[in-house]
Amino acid sequence: MELIFLGTSAGVPTRSRNVTAILLDLKHPTRGGLWLFDCGEGTQHQLLHTAYHPGKLDKIFITHLHGDHLFGLPGLLCSRSMAGNANPLTIYGPAGIREFVETTLRLSGSWTDYPLEVVEISEGLVFDDDDYKVSAQPLSHPVECYGYRIDAHDKPGALDAAALMADGVKPGPLFQRLKHGETVTLEDGRVINGQDYLAAPQPGKKLAIFGDTAPCPAALQLAQGVDVMVHEATLETAMEEKANGRGHSSTRQAAQLARDAGVGRLIVTHVSSRYDARGCEKLLAECRALFPECELAEDFAQVSV
């Protein structure tokens, strides 16, 4: 999977940072898949500077209904329709997201020419199929806000074809059944279990994308053991009390969570507009003092998961 940051600023855009939006390219070999997490104002403009097209989006996950995470959604939905795209799209978000979408489309005389589903979420499982599971945990913010955890399902281990042939099993349709771990009966009457010829499963990648939040109990569960955690670091450690009072986290708190949750890498984002390039260097240094495997996202940065 690959993350593409379309906006990394908190609250308002700056000259170098737009407000929050993150693309997730699943890069699945057969199904593809392009997901968007949050959609701040100007997200469709940011997309124009990438190789990605809104028509390829099939899911949008909204963390909360504050404008810097949401106000780009109506324009994106309409532009996607005006381009003649017919691919279905599903939006997930807190209570109120359906009313927001329906009201903005109705009052502006707009519509979508593609199937559009809006799902209002709560804590727990949001989506699950043969390839991915998405769950949500409530965070600590002035409005209802969630973080999303994406777990790719484990892949079956490789089939040991050489061992099968050594045991007198000829290559053919049975191999496919054995690769799925089935038990089959051979022509000579032997019964063999495919599980006995499979290597260990390949663990699926795990990713956590947080909405805005002060430290909270659910954070550890959301981030536990993920390969990559995306978390806000709105303010520096010296301004921690102010950050928490507004439902945000400091650099120290983001890094401490990454350390306690045993994540592989931390990507911090949602940076206050008060910080210039030198200020951002300070934020990153504060994070790395506690959790060295940390990067501070810039607009259009790409991160492999």
Short mmCIF file of N, CA and C in Angstrom, two decimals, residues 1 5 8 25 36 50 55 65 76 79 88 90 92 105 113 154 175 195-196 219 240 245 254 260 275 294:
data_model
loop_
_atom_site.label_atom_id
_atom_site.label_comp_id
_atom_site.label_asym_id
_atom_site.label_seq_id
_atom_site.Cartn_x
_atom_site.Cartn_y
_atom_site.Cartn_z
N MET A 1 0.85 -1.19 0.00
CA MET A 1 0.00 0.00 0.00
C MET A 1 0.88 1.24 0.00
N PHE A 5 0.01 12.11 0.73
CA PHE A 5 -0.54 13.19 1.54
C PHE A 5 -0.92 14.37 0.64
N THR A 8 -1.64 18.69 4.72
CA THR A 8 -0.99 18.38 6.00
C THR A 8 -1.08 19.52 7.01
N ASP A 25 -3.43 4.29 -1.73
CA ASP A 25 -3.43 3.44 -2.93
C ASP A 25 -3.17 2.02 -2.47
N LEU A 36 -9.74 7.54 0.10
CA LEU A 36 -9.41 8.88 0.56
C LEU A 36 -9.82 9.02 2.02
N THR A 50 -1.30 15.30 -8.95
CA THR A 50 -0.85 13.92 -8.80
C THR A 50 -1.24 13.13 -10.05
N GLY A 55 -12.11 9.75 -10.27
CA GLY A 55 -12.94 8.64 -10.73
C GLY A 55 -12.48 7.29 -10.24
N LEU A 65 -16.43 16.01 11.36
CA LEU A 65 -17.12 16.97 10.50
C LEU A 65 -16.61 18.39 10.62
N LEU A 76 -15.68 17.77 -4.76
CA LEU A 76 -15.09 16.55 -5.30
C LEU A 76 -16.17 15.62 -5.84
N SER A 79 -17.56 17.17 -9.17
CA SER A 79 -16.59 17.08 -10.27
C SER A 79 -16.47 15.66 -10.78
N PRO A 88 -19.14 3.27 -8.70
CA PRO A 88 -19.78 3.55 -7.41
C PRO A 88 -18.79 4.08 -6.39
N THR A 90 -18.48 4.92 -1.99
CA THR A 90 -19.05 4.83 -0.66
C THR A 90 -18.32 5.79 0.27
N TYR A 92 -17.84 6.92 4.25
CA TYR A 92 -18.01 6.53 5.64
C TYR A 92 -17.67 7.73 6.53
N LEU A 105 -25.72 18.90 -1.65
CA LEU A 105 -26.10 18.58 -3.03
C LEU A 105 -27.46 19.17 -3.36
N ASP A 113 -24.14 11.20 -10.86
CA ASP A 113 -24.59 10.25 -11.88
C ASP A 113 -24.00 8.86 -11.64
N ASP A 154 -4.15 -11.64 6.16
CA ASP A 154 -2.97 -12.45 5.89
C ASP A 154 -3.14 -13.21 4.58
N PHE A 175 -3.73 -28.97 -7.39
CA PHE A 175 -2.78 -28.05 -6.77
C PHE A 175 -3.48 -26.77 -6.28
N GLN A 195 -2.89 -28.06 3.93
CA GLN A 195 -2.20 -27.31 4.97
C GLN A 195 -0.80 -27.87 5.24
N ASP A 196 -0.63 -29.16 4.99
CA ASP A 196 0.67 -29.80 5.25
C ASP A 196 1.73 -29.40 4.24
N ALA A 219 -6.70 5.08 21.69
CA ALA A 219 -5.59 5.27 20.76
C ALA A 219 -4.67 4.07 20.71
N GLU A 240 1.65 21.86 24.93
CA GLU A 240 0.85 20.65 25.09
C GLU A 240 -0.51 20.92 25.75
N GLY A 245 -6.34 21.06 25.29
CA GLY A 245 -7.55 21.79 25.58
C GLY A 245 -8.43 21.98 24.36
N ALA A 254 2.29 12.28 20.47
CA ALA A 254 2.21 11.43 19.28
C ALA A 254 3.34 10.39 19.29
N ASP A 260 4.66 3.34 22.65
CA ASP A 260 3.90 2.44 23.51
C ASP A 260 3.12 1.40 22.71
N TYR A 275 3.83 27.27 12.28
CA TYR A 275 5.18 26.73 12.08
C TYR A 275 5.63 26.87 10.63
N CYS A 294 10.44 8.27 12.72
CA CYS A 294 9.36 9.24 12.54
C CYS A 294 9.68 10.15 11.37
#
